[in-house]
XYZ file of C-alpha atoms in Angstrom:
426
model
C 122.443 12.023 128.017
C 121.460 12.670 124.367
C 117.865 11.910 123.358
C 117.624 10.077 120.039
C 114.188 10.136 118.352
C 112.749 7.122 116.574
C 111.175 7.411 113.126
C 107.704 7.086 114.673
C 108.447 9.858 117.134
C 109.734 12.104 114.382
C 106.576 11.532 112.379
C 104.458 12.294 115.412
C 106.376 15.514 115.967
C 105.860 16.668 112.416
C 102.191 15.772 112.470
C 101.506 17.948 115.495
C 103.786 20.788 114.415
C 106.342 21.270 117.189
C 105.293 24.303 119.237
C 106.908 25.788 122.274
C 104.742 25.165 125.362
C 103.837 27.823 127.917
C 105.631 27.424 131.266
C 103.041 28.223 133.933
C 104.255 28.885 137.501
C 102.558 29.343 140.874
C 102.609 32.718 142.619
C 101.353 32.770 146.194
C 102.051 36.486 146.560
C 103.335 39.466 144.586
C 106.999 38.816 145.347
C 106.711 35.217 144.210
C 105.008 36.417 141.026
C 108.007 38.573 140.217
C 110.475 35.778 140.948
C 108.508 33.283 138.818
C 108.613 35.615 135.844
C 112.218 36.650 136.365
C 113.253 33.004 136.504
C 111.521 32.003 133.284
C 107.759 31.596 133.606
C 105.631 32.592 130.602
C 102.562 32.887 132.819
C 101.685 32.730 136.519
C 98.544 31.667 138.328
C 97.450 33.424 141.488
C 94.581 33.414 143.934
C 92.282 36.246 144.830
C 90.751 36.711 148.226
C 87.603 34.810 147.153
C 86.631 31.742 145.125
C 90.023 29.997 145.103
C 91.262 26.646 146.488
C 94.214 27.937 148.529
C 92.610 29.976 151.301
C 95.777 29.778 153.413
C 98.014 31.294 150.731
C 98.934 34.985 150.745
C 96.206 35.712 148.270
C 96.068 38.862 146.154
C 93.985 41.953 146.769
C 92.687 43.758 143.678
C 95.470 46.337 144.031
C 98.111 43.638 144.211
C 96.592 42.048 141.125
C 96.964 45.354 139.275
C 100.626 45.516 140.260
C 101.131 41.917 139.263
C 99.469 42.391 135.865
C 101.543 45.508 135.183
C 104.750 43.652 136.066
C 103.807 40.608 133.983
C 102.891 42.637 130.903
C 106.157 44.571 131.178
C 108.010 41.277 130.928
C 105.760 39.662 128.276
C 103.999 37.296 130.705
C 100.384 36.531 131.554
C 98.434 36.288 134.821
C 95.667 33.754 135.539
C 93.426 33.808 138.639
C 92.150 30.669 140.328
C 88.376 30.865 140.859
C 88.097 27.126 141.066
C 85.926 26.382 144.092
C 82.771 24.345 143.797
C 80.376 27.093 144.854
C 77.516 26.746 147.361
C 74.530 29.081 147.162
C 76.113 31.335 149.768
C 79.160 31.821 147.499
C 77.160 33.294 144.598
C 76.338 36.809 145.875
C 79.105 39.143 144.769
C 80.433 36.730 142.132
C 79.462 38.920 139.166
C 81.126 42.001 140.647
C 84.271 40.042 141.513
C 84.622 38.680 137.967
C 83.945 42.082 136.406
C 86.766 43.554 138.467
C 89.151 40.870 137.221
C 88.216 41.867 133.697
C 88.909 45.550 134.401
C 92.265 44.734 136.018
C 93.405 42.927 132.869
C 93.591 39.353 134.099
C 94.265 37.074 131.112
C 92.277 34.025 132.307
C 90.450 32.490 135.224
C 90.824 28.878 136.235
C 87.308 27.617 136.912
C 85.488 24.387 137.797
C 81.891 25.323 138.609
C 79.441 25.779 135.689
C 77.795 28.618 137.584
C 81.047 30.543 137.649
C 81.662 29.748 133.966
C 78.291 31.116 132.877
C 78.624 34.197 135.061
C 82.106 34.906 133.722
C 80.869 34.827 130.128
C 78.645 37.815 130.888
C 80.628 39.628 133.580
C 84.185 39.187 132.222
C 83.984 38.799 128.444
C 87.661 39.655 127.918
C 88.924 36.953 130.303
C 89.666 33.447 128.986
C 88.070 30.462 130.721
C 90.492 27.693 131.724
C 88.739 24.606 133.047
C 90.276 23.484 136.340
C 91.809 20.065 136.976
C 89.084 19.748 139.615
C 86.686 18.715 136.845
C 88.706 15.482 136.376
C 88.604 15.793 132.539
C 90.337 12.736 131.085
C 88.843 11.985 127.653
C 88.451 13.803 124.324
C 84.649 13.817 124.315
C 84.569 15.568 127.679
C 87.144 18.052 126.357
C 84.973 18.677 123.301
C 81.958 19.248 125.537
C 83.808 21.951 127.457
C 85.064 23.525 124.248
C 81.475 23.741 123.003
C 80.587 25.409 126.297
C 82.997 28.226 125.505
C 86.033 27.116 127.529
C 89.325 28.211 125.959
C 91.651 25.721 127.696
C 91.238 22.511 129.639
C 93.528 21.620 132.540
C 93.411 17.825 132.462
C 93.058 15.718 135.575
C 96.344 14.529 137.016
C 95.213 10.970 136.245
C 95.600 11.451 132.465
C 98.277 9.297 130.798
C 100.569 10.430 128.010
C 98.670 8.273 125.527
C 95.339 9.790 126.628
C 96.755 13.286 126.221
C 97.907 12.547 122.674
C 94.460 11.118 121.806
C 92.765 14.256 123.132
C 95.065 16.500 121.091
C 94.356 14.409 117.958
C 90.589 14.753 118.393
C 89.961 18.272 119.721
C 91.523 21.570 118.670
C 91.766 23.280 122.042
C 94.557 24.298 124.425
C 95.537 21.584 126.874
C 97.327 22.215 130.163
C 98.824 19.552 132.401
C 100.652 19.513 135.723
C 104.276 18.542 135.259
C 105.711 19.138 138.704
C 104.616 19.338 142.332
C 102.441 17.722 144.961
C 100.030 14.954 144.023
C 96.725 14.320 145.829
C 95.776 10.919 147.163
C 92.164 11.613 146.263
C 90.831 11.626 142.714
C 91.724 14.982 141.125
C 91.842 16.610 144.512
C 88.265 15.718 145.488
C 89.151 14.983 149.080
C 86.525 14.314 151.769
C 88.979 13.391 154.547
C 89.719 17.053 155.218
C 85.997 17.785 155.644
C 85.477 14.733 157.850
C 88.436 15.249 160.181
C 88.527 19.044 160.496
C 85.372 20.451 158.844
C 87.662 22.201 156.332
C 86.319 21.864 152.790
C 89.133 20.997 150.392
C 86.968 22.057 147.462
C 86.320 25.497 148.926
C 89.950 26.290 149.727
C 90.393 24.715 153.156
C 92.334 21.472 152.639
C 94.190 20.423 155.815
C 96.334 17.869 153.941
C 95.113 15.029 156.093
C 96.760 12.516 153.742
C 100.119 13.827 154.967
C 99.320 13.087 158.611
C 100.813 10.111 160.471
C 98.395 7.319 161.372
C 98.353 4.345 163.739
C 96.283 1.192 163.247
C 94.187 -0.242 166.113
C 92.432 -3.512 166.560
C 88.884 -2.203 166.163
C 86.947 1.048 166.064
C 85.185 0.281 169.384
C 88.527 -0.072 171.177
C 90.016 3.058 169.655
C 89.193 5.456 172.498
C 90.438 3.122 175.259
C 93.184 1.267 173.452
C 96.567 0.943 175.025
C 99.824 0.812 173.119
C 99.624 -3.008 173.110
C 96.331 -2.843 171.116
C 98.003 -1.206 168.155
C 98.649 -3.260 165.051
C 101.712 -1.117 164.401
C 104.411 -2.608 166.622
C 106.315 -0.568 169.137
C 109.232 1.194 167.528
C 107.712 1.120 164.067
C 106.880 4.373 162.306
C 103.241 5.487 161.886
C 102.209 5.468 158.209
C 100.725 8.101 155.929
C 98.601 8.105 152.777
C 100.957 10.646 151.278
C 101.711 10.472 147.532
C 105.172 11.149 146.145
C 105.574 14.407 144.224
C 105.352 14.666 140.459
C 108.468 15.512 138.417
C 108.650 15.389 134.608
C 111.992 17.184 134.046
C 113.378 14.001 132.490
C 110.537 13.781 129.969
C 110.414 17.193 128.320
C 110.716 15.753 124.793
C 107.702 13.478 125.238
C 105.614 16.233 126.771
C 106.373 18.677 123.964
C 105.786 16.087 121.234
C 102.424 15.197 122.805
C 101.174 18.672 121.896
C 100.546 19.899 125.456
C 100.159 23.682 125.281
C 100.922 24.608 128.909
C 103.258 22.985 131.437
C 101.996 23.714 134.945
C 104.022 23.689 138.157
C 102.110 23.186 141.406
C 102.896 25.183 144.537
C 101.173 28.485 145.341
C 102.075 27.924 149.001
C 105.686 26.969 148.298
C 108.705 29.186 148.979
C 110.428 31.674 146.698
C 113.406 29.338 146.558
C 111.181 26.522 145.321
C 109.497 28.678 142.665
C 112.755 30.160 141.343
C 114.670 26.851 141.335
C 111.990 24.673 139.723
C 110.900 27.264 137.135
C 114.519 27.908 136.113
C 115.281 24.229 135.665
C 112.268 23.617 133.430
C 112.946 26.860 131.502
C 116.420 25.615 130.607
C 115.159 22.161 129.608
C 112.373 23.505 127.411
C 114.635 26.054 125.721
C 117.301 23.434 125.037
C 114.831 21.098 123.398
C 113.213 23.808 121.271
C 116.674 24.998 120.049
C 117.634 21.549 118.763
C 115.111 18.752 119.352
C 117.136 16.152 117.472
C 120.215 16.543 119.643
C 118.612 17.321 122.941
C 120.695 16.502 126.007
C 119.250 16.039 129.479
C 121.682 17.728 131.836
C 122.489 16.456 135.296
C 122.578 20.002 136.632
C 118.814 20.353 135.967
C 118.144 17.195 137.980
C 120.409 18.476 140.752
C 118.539 21.763 140.859
C 115.170 20.019 141.127
C 116.572 17.949 143.989
C 117.535 21.079 145.888
C 113.915 22.228 145.920
C 112.252 18.825 146.455
C 110.154 18.298 149.590
C 109.388 14.616 148.963
C 110.565 11.732 146.779
C 109.650 12.191 143.118
C 107.976 10.142 140.399
C 106.160 10.551 137.077
C 102.594 10.260 138.357
C 100.100 8.776 135.857
C 101.947 9.747 132.678
C 103.402 6.327 131.894
C 101.713 3.818 134.221
C 99.302 3.450 137.095
C 100.910 4.467 140.401
C 101.188 1.592 142.889
C 102.417 1.074 146.451
C 105.910 2.285 145.482
C 104.510 5.698 144.602
C 103.235 6.429 148.090
C 105.053 7.394 151.240
C 104.202 5.016 154.071
C 107.133 5.789 156.372
C 109.259 8.846 157.011
C 110.852 9.444 153.642
C 114.441 10.111 152.799
C 114.368 13.767 151.826
C 116.849 15.320 149.443
C 119.327 17.720 150.997
C 117.306 20.874 151.688
C 118.410 24.401 150.982
C 117.360 27.731 152.465
C 116.917 31.048 150.668
C 119.715 32.942 152.474
C 119.873 36.210 150.553
C 118.780 38.210 147.532
C 121.287 40.138 145.422
C 120.259 43.785 145.125
C 123.411 45.315 143.620
C 126.806 44.280 142.345
C 129.899 46.454 141.914
C 132.153 44.917 139.294
C 135.118 47.113 140.220
C 135.235 46.106 143.874
C 133.650 42.654 143.544
C 131.211 43.444 146.363
C 127.504 42.724 146.321
C 124.669 44.284 148.315
C 122.583 41.381 149.618
C 119.219 41.425 151.390
C 119.149 38.766 154.099
C 116.334 36.225 153.988
C 117.696 33.591 156.404
C 120.535 33.636 158.916
C 124.061 33.236 157.517
C 127.558 34.113 158.717
C 131.215 34.178 157.675
C 132.713 30.747 157.138
C 129.517 29.178 155.749
C 129.416 27.774 152.226
C 126.739 29.421 150.087
C 125.642 29.012 146.476
C 124.584 31.726 144.056
C 122.210 31.048 141.185
C 120.076 33.131 138.882
C 118.105 33.288 135.621
C 121.105 34.629 133.668
C 123.088 31.422 134.294
C 124.800 32.559 137.463
C 125.819 29.429 139.337
C 128.760 29.069 141.731
C 129.617 28.207 145.345
C 131.852 30.073 147.740
C 132.668 30.498 151.408
C 131.238 33.630 152.986
C 134.090 35.990 153.955
C 133.785 39.190 155.891
C 130.347 40.833 155.869
C 129.502 44.447 156.556
C 126.387 46.506 157.181
C 125.479 49.378 154.853
C 127.579 51.793 156.939
C 130.646 49.570 156.502
C 130.650 48.160 160.019
C 131.789 44.478 160.234
C 129.206 41.917 161.335
C 129.607 38.472 162.878
C 126.387 37.299 161.200
C 123.437 38.415 159.098
C 120.705 37.631 161.597
C 118.034 40.302 161.121
C 115.215 39.748 158.631
C 115.685 41.803 155.397
C 118.963 43.180 156.748
C 121.156 44.576 153.971
C 124.797 43.554 154.029
C 127.772 43.840 151.764
C 130.113 40.927 151.005
C 132.725 40.073 148.393
C 131.608 37.538 145.798
C 134.008 35.411 143.786
C 132.168 35.758 140.467
C 129.899 38.418 138.989
C 126.254 38.332 140.112
C 123.096 40.072 138.921
C 120.151 41.744 140.581
C 117.540 39.106 141.587
C 120.160 36.325 141.856
C 119.541 34.132 144.886
C 122.076 33.128 147.486
C 121.155 29.884 149.205
C 122.704 27.702 151.891
C 122.498 24.039 152.752
C 120.288 23.379 155.777
């Protein structure tokens, strides 16, 4: 559909001077970093092996950071490192050396929540920007001004900020603002979960969240009876599904015009532990939407294909979080949800021979002749076909591509490019 702007919206756009936002993508490892940038990210955020909130991700060594920074700079992108734990005393030794190394590597910014890390970074990493983490739950312009006065270069607002609050902050404080526009939402306030600590002794604010809100729960008559209760003591009747405290995922692909007009400087996608397929698909959809609006904001058209692409990477039902109203019972998942049709990353295009029409593809998940697959890529590759004959690199026919990272050749019905993804419906 075409988006028509009201007079008030046009005036607001002019007042804030329409500027293209940064598209910031997650990168759980070096390969995901490259895919995020190839598929349209202006910047990526990664985790090191200390001081970050995703201890279970494939976090970066210093050498991998150097490779990532070199790749990003070659493609005009930036790299941020999450150092956003709330530190205990035992976390402080070695902090200065760690931050100094990030500075030497050429990291553009660190995402930080703890004042101790902020103050240490000012001395140890003077060339690295300070981006205040969403963990600080910053939601008003006076708090944003406080952090600006403390030397912070950018504030990542709490996920609880509304669109109106964002606009007020931008009107009052001249500082970069970053907001999450896509990905998982936390049932706790700005991710300050204590359930994970209580149930599993894994500290969610030191990188150990066990996602206890996603578990399935039963209700019993009383706490005293819990250990000896029989099935008949449950308040959930037999045959009914256990419930969760799981929030629906955030998706703002339908509201790119409002986000850009609000003055937000950086659009952040959640998901350092998500798959390459998720990163490439979601980043590419938002890249297209942002570019289309910036080319012609007065005749912007929301395309169904962008919504379809987001659906192919969705893990849960989607909503708009806190941007336009307060989430209620309809924004949580209490029973097993209806998931969108899932897709697998089946193969990565390495080479394409235009004369023969054959592509060299690196297998990522099992596929075989007769299956329908879909190709997509950052250069607008997008088509479906049935897999025909496949061959190994020596030209021997195969009945399936079943070995991890196996290289096969197959004929493709349209031209493809290096780094295009082949996916299949699960």
